[in-house]
CSV table of C-alpha atoms and ligand atoms in Angstrom, one decimal:
chain,number,residue,atom,x,y,z
S,217,MET,CA,-62.8,26.3,-36.9
S,218,SER,CA,-60.6,24.0,-38.9
S,219,ALA,CA,-61.7,22.5,-42.4
S,220,PRO,CA,-62.5,18.8,-42.7
S,221,ASP,CA,-59.6,16.7,-43.3
S,222,THR,CA,-58.9,15.7,-46.9
S,223,GLU,CA,-60.5,12.2,-46.9
S,224,LEU,CA,-63.8,13.6,-45.5
S,225,GLN,CA,-63.6,16.8,-47.6
S,226,ALA,CA,-63.7,14.5,-50.8
S,227,ALA,CA,-66.6,12.4,-49.2
S,228,LEU,CA,-68.7,15.5,-48.6
S,229,GLU,CA,-67.9,16.8,-52.1
S,230,SER,CA,-69.2,13.7,-53.6
S,231,LEU,CA,-72.2,13.5,-51.3
S,232,ALA,CA,-73.2,17.2,-52.1
S,233,GLY,CA,-73.8,16.1,-55.7
S,234,THR,CA,-76.3,13.4,-55.2
S,235,GLY,CA,-80.0,13.8,-56.4
S,236,LYS,CA,-81.8,13.8,-52.9
S,237,LEU,CA,-79.9,14.3,-49.9
S,238,LEU,CA,-80.8,13.3,-46.2
S,239,VAL,CA,-78.8,14.8,-43.5
S,240,ALA,CA,-79.8,12.8,-40.3
S,241,LEU,CA,-78.1,14.1,-37.2
S,242,ASP,CA,-78.0,13.0,-33.7
S,243,PHE,CA,-78.4,16.0,-31.3
S,244,ASP,CA,-76.5,15.4,-28.1
S,245,GLY,CA,-72.9,15.3,-28.5
S,246,VAL,CA,-73.1,16.1,-32.2
S,247,LEU,CA,-75.1,19.5,-32.6
S,248,SER,CA,-74.8,20.2,-29.0
S,249,PRO,CA,-71.9,19.7,-26.6
S,250,LEU,CA,-72.6,17.3,-23.9
S,251,VAL,CA,-73.8,19.0,-20.7
S,252,GLU,CA,-74.3,18.0,-17.0
S,253,HIS,CA,-78.1,18.7,-17.2
S,254,ALA,CA,-79.8,17.4,-20.3
S,255,GLU,CA,-82.2,20.3,-20.3
S,256,ASP,CA,-79.4,22.9,-20.8
S,257,ALA,CA,-78.3,21.4,-24.1
S,258,ARG,CA,-78.4,23.7,-27.1
S,259,PRO,CA,-77.0,23.4,-30.5
S,260,LEU,CA,-73.9,25.2,-31.4
S,261,ASP,CA,-74.7,28.5,-33.4
S,262,GLY,CA,-72.8,27.5,-36.4
S,263,SER,CA,-74.2,24.0,-36.5
S,264,ALA,CA,-77.8,25.5,-36.1
S,265,ALA,CA,-77.2,27.7,-38.9
S,266,ALA,CA,-75.8,25.3,-41.2
S,267,VAL,CA,-78.8,22.9,-40.6
S,268,ARG,CA,-81.2,25.8,-41.3
S,269,ALA,CA,-79.2,26.4,-44.6
S,270,LEU,CA,-79.4,22.8,-45.6
S,271,ALA,CA,-83.2,22.6,-44.8
S,272,ALA,CA,-83.8,25.6,-46.9
S,273,LEU,CA,-82.0,23.9,-50.1
S,274,PRO,CA,-84.1,22.0,-52.8
S,275,ASP,CA,-83.9,18.2,-52.7
S,276,THR,CA,-82.3,18.4,-49.3
S,277,VAL,CA,-84.0,17.2,-46.1
S,278,THR,CA,-82.8,17.5,-42.6
S,279,ALA,CA,-83.6,15.1,-39.7
S,280,PHE,CA,-82.9,15.0,-36.1
S,281,ILE,CA,-82.5,11.4,-34.8
S,282,SER,CA,-82.0,11.3,-31.1
S,283,GLY,CA,-82.5,9.0,-28.0
S,284,ARG,CA,-84.4,11.8,-26.4
S,285,ALA,CA,-88.3,11.8,-26.4
S,286,LEU,CA,-89.7,14.0,-28.9
S,287,ASP,CA,-90.9,16.5,-26.5
S,288,SER,CA,-87.5,16.9,-25.0
S,289,LEU,CA,-85.8,17.0,-28.5
S,290,ARG,CA,-88.0,19.9,-29.6
S,291,THR,CA,-87.4,21.9,-26.5
S,292,VAL,CA,-83.7,21.7,-26.7
S,293,ALA,CA,-83.1,21.5,-30.4
S,294,THR,CA,-85.7,24.1,-31.5
S,295,PRO,CA,-86.0,22.5,-35.1
S,296,ASP,CA,-87.4,24.6,-38.0
S,297,PRO,CA,-90.5,23.0,-39.2
S,298,GLU,CA,-88.9,21.3,-42.3
S,299,THR,CA,-86.7,19.3,-40.0
S,300,LEU,CA,-87.9,15.6,-39.6
S,301,LEU,CA,-87.7,14.2,-36.0
S,302,ILE,CA,-87.1,10.8,-34.6
S,303,GLY,CA,-87.2,10.5,-30.8
S,304,SER,CA,-86.7,7.6,-28.2
S,305,HIS,CA,-84.1,6.1,-30.6
S,306,GLY,CA,-86.7,5.6,-33.4
S,307,ALA,CA,-89.9,4.8,-31.1
S,308,GLU,CA,-91.3,8.2,-31.9
S,309,THR,CA,-91.3,10.0,-35.2
S,310,TRP,CA,-92.5,13.3,-36.5
S,311,THR,CA,-92.5,13.6,-40.1
S,312,GLY,CA,-95.3,16.1,-40.7
S,313,PRO,CA,-98.6,17.6,-39.2
S,314,ASN,CA,-100.7,14.5,-40.1
S,315,GLN,CA,-98.5,12.1,-38.3
S,316,GLU,CA,-100.2,10.0,-35.6
S,317,PRO,CA,-98.7,10.3,-32.1
S,318,LEU,CA,-97.2,7.0,-30.5
S,319,GLN,CA,-99.7,4.7,-29.3
S,320,LEU,CA,-98.7,1.8,-27.0
S,321,THR,CA,-100.6,-1.5,-27.0
S,322,ALA,CA,-102.2,-2.4,-23.5
S,323,GLU,CA,-99.4,-5.0,-23.1
S,324,GLN,CA,-96.8,-2.4,-23.8
S,325,ALA,CA,-98.4,0.1,-21.5
S,326,GLN,CA,-98.6,-2.6,-18.6
S,327,LEU,CA,-94.7,-3.6,-19.4
S,328,LEU,CA,-93.7,0.2,-19.3
S,329,ALA,CA,-95.2,0.6,-15.9
S,330,ARG,CA,-93.4,-2.5,-14.6
S,331,ALA,CA,-90.1,-1.1,-16.0
S,332,ARG,CA,-90.9,2.3,-14.5
S,333,THR,CA,-91.4,0.7,-11.1
S,334,ALA,CA,-88.1,-1.3,-11.5
S,335,VAL,CA,-86.2,1.8,-12.2
S,336,GLU,CA,-87.8,3.6,-9.6
S,337,SER,CA,-86.6,1.0,-7.0
S,338,VAL,CA,-83.0,1.2,-8.3
S,339,VAL,CA,-83.0,5.1,-8.0
S,340,ALA,CA,-84.2,4.6,-4.4
S,341,ARG,CA,-81.5,2.3,-3.8
S,342,HIS,CA,-78.6,4.5,-5.2
S,343,PRO,CA,-79.2,8.1,-4.3
S,344,GLY,CA,-78.1,10.7,-6.9
S,345,CYS,CA,-79.1,8.6,-9.8
S,346,ARG,CA,-82.2,9.8,-11.6
S,347,LEU,CA,-85.2,8.3,-13.6
S,348,GLU,CA,-86.4,10.0,-16.8
S,349,ALA,CA,-89.9,8.7,-18.0
S,350,LYS,CA,-90.4,8.7,-21.8
S,351,PRO,CA,-93.6,7.7,-23.9
S,352,ALA,CA,-92.1,4.3,-24.7
S,353,GLY,CA,-89.5,3.8,-22.1
S,354,VAL,CA,-87.7,4.7,-18.9
S,355,VAL,CA,-84.2,5.8,-18.5
S,356,LEU,CA,-81.7,5.5,-15.7
S,357,HIS,CA,-79.4,8.5,-15.4
S,358,THR,CA,-76.1,8.1,-13.6
S,359,ARG,CA,-74.1,11.1,-15.0
S,360,SER,CA,-74.3,12.7,-11.5
S,361,VAL,CA,-72.9,10.0,-9.3
S,362,SER,CA,-69.5,8.6,-8.7
S,363,ALA,CA,-68.4,5.8,-11.0
S,364,PRO,CA,-68.7,3.0,-8.5
S,365,VAL,CA,-72.4,4.0,-7.7
S,366,ALA,CA,-73.0,4.3,-11.4
S,367,ALA,CA,-71.6,0.9,-12.1
S,368,ALA,CA,-73.7,-0.6,-9.2
S,369,ALA,CA,-77.0,1.2,-10.2
S,370,THR,CA,-76.6,0.2,-13.7
S,371,GLU,CA,-75.8,-3.5,-13.0
S,372,ASP,CA,-78.9,-3.5,-10.4
S,373,ALA,CA,-81.3,-1.9,-13.2
S,374,ARG,CA,-79.9,-4.3,-16.0
S,375,ARG,CA,-80.9,-7.3,-13.6
S,376,GLU,CA,-84.2,-6.0,-12.6
S,377,LEU,CA,-85.1,-5.0,-16.3
S,378,GLY,CA,-83.9,-8.5,-17.5
S,379,LEU,CA,-86.6,-9.9,-15.5
S,380,LEU,CA,-89.2,-8.0,-17.8
S,381,ASP,CA,-89.8,-10.1,-20.8
S,382,GLY,CA,-90.3,-7.7,-23.8
S,383,VAL,CA,-88.3,-4.9,-22.5
S,384,GLN,CA,-85.4,-3.9,-24.6
S,385,VAL,CA,-82.4,-2.5,-22.6
S,386,THR,CA,-79.8,-0.3,-24.4
S,387,ASP,CA,-76.7,1.2,-23.1
S,388,GLY,CA,-75.6,4.8,-23.5
S,389,LYS,CA,-73.2,7.3,-22.1
S,390,SER,CA,-74.1,7.3,-18.4
S,391,VAL,CA,-77.6,6.1,-19.2
S,392,LEU,CA,-79.3,2.7,-19.3
S,393,GLU,CA,-82.4,2.7,-21.2
S,394,ALA,CA,-85.3,0.3,-21.3
S,395,SER,CA,-87.9,0.6,-24.1
S,396,VAL,CA,-91.3,-1.4,-24.7
S,397,VAL,CA,-91.0,-0.5,-28.5
S,398,HIS,CA,-88.3,-2.4,-30.1
S,399,THR,CA,-86.4,-0.3,-32.6
S,400,ASN,CA,-83.1,1.7,-33.0
S,401,LYS,CA,-81.6,4.3,-35.0
S,402,GLY,CA,-80.7,1.9,-37.9
S,403,GLU,CA,-84.4,1.4,-38.4
S,404,GLY,CA,-85.0,5.1,-37.8
S,405,ILE,CA,-82.5,5.9,-40.8
S,406,ARG,CA,-84.0,3.1,-42.9
S,407,ALA,CA,-87.6,4.6,-42.3
S,408,LEU,CA,-86.3,8.2,-43.2
S,409,ARG,CA,-84.4,6.9,-46.3
S,410,LYS,CA,-87.6,5.4,-47.5
S,411,LEU,CA,-90.0,8.3,-46.7
S,412,THR,CA,-87.6,10.9,-48.3
S,413,GLY,CA,-86.3,8.8,-51.3
S,414,ALA,CA,-83.0,10.0,-50.5
S,415,THR,CA,-80.1,8.9,-52.9
S,416,ALA,CA,-77.6,9.5,-50.2
S,417,VAL,CA,-77.5,10.0,-46.6
S,418,LEU,CA,-75.1,11.8,-44.1
S,419,PHE,CA,-75.4,10.5,-40.5
S,420,ALA,CA,-73.5,11.9,-37.5
S,421,GLY,CA,-73.6,10.5,-34.0
S,422,ASP,CA,-71.4,10.4,-31.0
S,423,ASP,CA,-72.8,7.6,-28.8
S,424,VAL,CA,-73.0,3.7,-28.8
S,425,THR,CA,-76.6,3.6,-29.8
S,426,ASP,CA,-75.6,5.7,-33.1
S,427,GLU,CA,-73.5,2.5,-34.2
S,428,ARG,CA,-76.8,0.9,-35.2
S,429,GLY,CA,-77.1,3.9,-37.4
S,430,PHE,CA,-73.8,3.7,-39.0
S,431,ALA,CA,-74.3,0.0,-39.6
S,432,VAL,CA,-77.3,0.6,-42.2
S,433,LEU,CA,-75.2,3.2,-44.3
S,434,GLU,CA,-74.8,2.3,-47.8
S,435,PRO,CA,-72.1,3.0,-50.4
S,436,GLY,CA,-72.1,6.7,-51.3
S,437,ASP,CA,-73.5,7.6,-47.6
S,438,VAL,CA,-71.1,9.3,-45.2
S,439,GLY,CA,-71.2,8.3,-41.5
S,440,ILE,CA,-69.3,10.5,-39.1
S,441,LYS,CA,-68.4,9.6,-35.6
S,442,VAL,CA,-68.0,12.7,-33.3
S,443,GLY,CA,-65.5,12.2,-30.4
S,444,THR,CA,-63.7,9.2,-29.1
S,445,GLY,CA,-64.8,5.5,-28.9
S,446,ASP,CA,-64.9,2.5,-31.1
S,447,THR,CA,-66.9,3.1,-34.2
S,448,GLY,CA,-68.1,1.5,-37.5
S,449,ALA,CA,-68.3,5.0,-39.1
S,450,ALA,CA,-66.0,5.7,-41.8
S,451,TYR,CA,-65.0,9.2,-40.8
S,452,ARG,CA,-64.4,10.8,-37.3
S,453,VAL,CA,-64.3,14.4,-36.0
S,454,ALA,CA,-63.0,15.2,-32.5
S,455,SER,CA,-66.0,17.4,-31.2
S,456,PRO,CA,-69.3,19.1,-31.8
S,457,GLU,CA,-67.2,22.2,-32.6
S,458,ALA,CA,-65.2,20.3,-35.2
S,459,PHE,CA,-68.5,19.1,-36.6
S,460,THR,CA,-69.7,22.6,-37.1
S,461,ALA,CA,-67.0,22.9,-39.8
S,462,VAL,CA,-68.2,19.8,-41.5
S,463,LEU,CA,-72.0,21.0,-41.7
S,464,THR,CA,-70.9,24.4,-42.6
S,465,GLU,CA,-68.8,23.0,-45.5
S,466,LEU,CA,-71.6,20.5,-46.6
S,467,ALA,CA,-74.1,23.5,-46.7
S,468,ARG,CA,-71.8,25.4,-48.8
S,469,LEU,CA,-71.1,22.6,-51.3
S,470,ARG,CA,-74.7,21.5,-51.4
S,471,ALA,CA,-75.9,25.0,-52.1
S,472,ALA,CA,-73.3,25.3,-55.2
S,473,ALA,CA,-74.5,21.8,-56.4
S,474,VAL,CA,-78.2,22.5,-56.4
S,475,ALA,CA,-77.6,25.9,-58.1
S,476,GLY,CA,-75.3,24.3,-60.8
L,641,LIG,MG1,-75.5,11.8,-29.0
């Protein structure tokens, strides 16, 4: 496990000294390596331990912010009770036991049913693609099919969903997601910052949807892109394994800062 590079190390040292720290983390591709079957994803042991260590520190809040539906996120991430959860890219949130579950309006529910029907028809036309139903959306998964089939199915779904007024369509890695609740990870981070009163935020993500999160970071925050691809994040690490070193170092620095 190699140490973070010099610039990132300096940013972590500065971040660790903030009054109230929010550590907001994407799950898949950040805490967990990407896997063929989404239900098989699990956090790397070192990263899970670092998150637990951070969550146990005073004035330090941990949060997972994922495209997964909340139920799915809980199943794979097994978060400790202190960790706040944002699922479905911001459409679902869990910030404590008194939180109301997501309620769709009648129009949203109707629109969601039509979006599901549209994606069902796409899956029927492109065998091997898969549909995932979420509380506020529906996802076309193309990870298991050849690149030409994936491209054709994605184009087909984009066209069908484009006919539905009020459906927000988002691209991800081997997924096309339709949501009837208009939100994104940037809004999720804004909400968490406000809720927690954080004076600085660390946000890490690996996918195109995480760019909305990097875009709302402020001076003093630290954004880390995990893996390859264009990004607005100020820092980058190569892999979830490399990110374990970052989280471990942040937990060490933060423990020292709050003890001092
Ligand atoms: Mg991800």
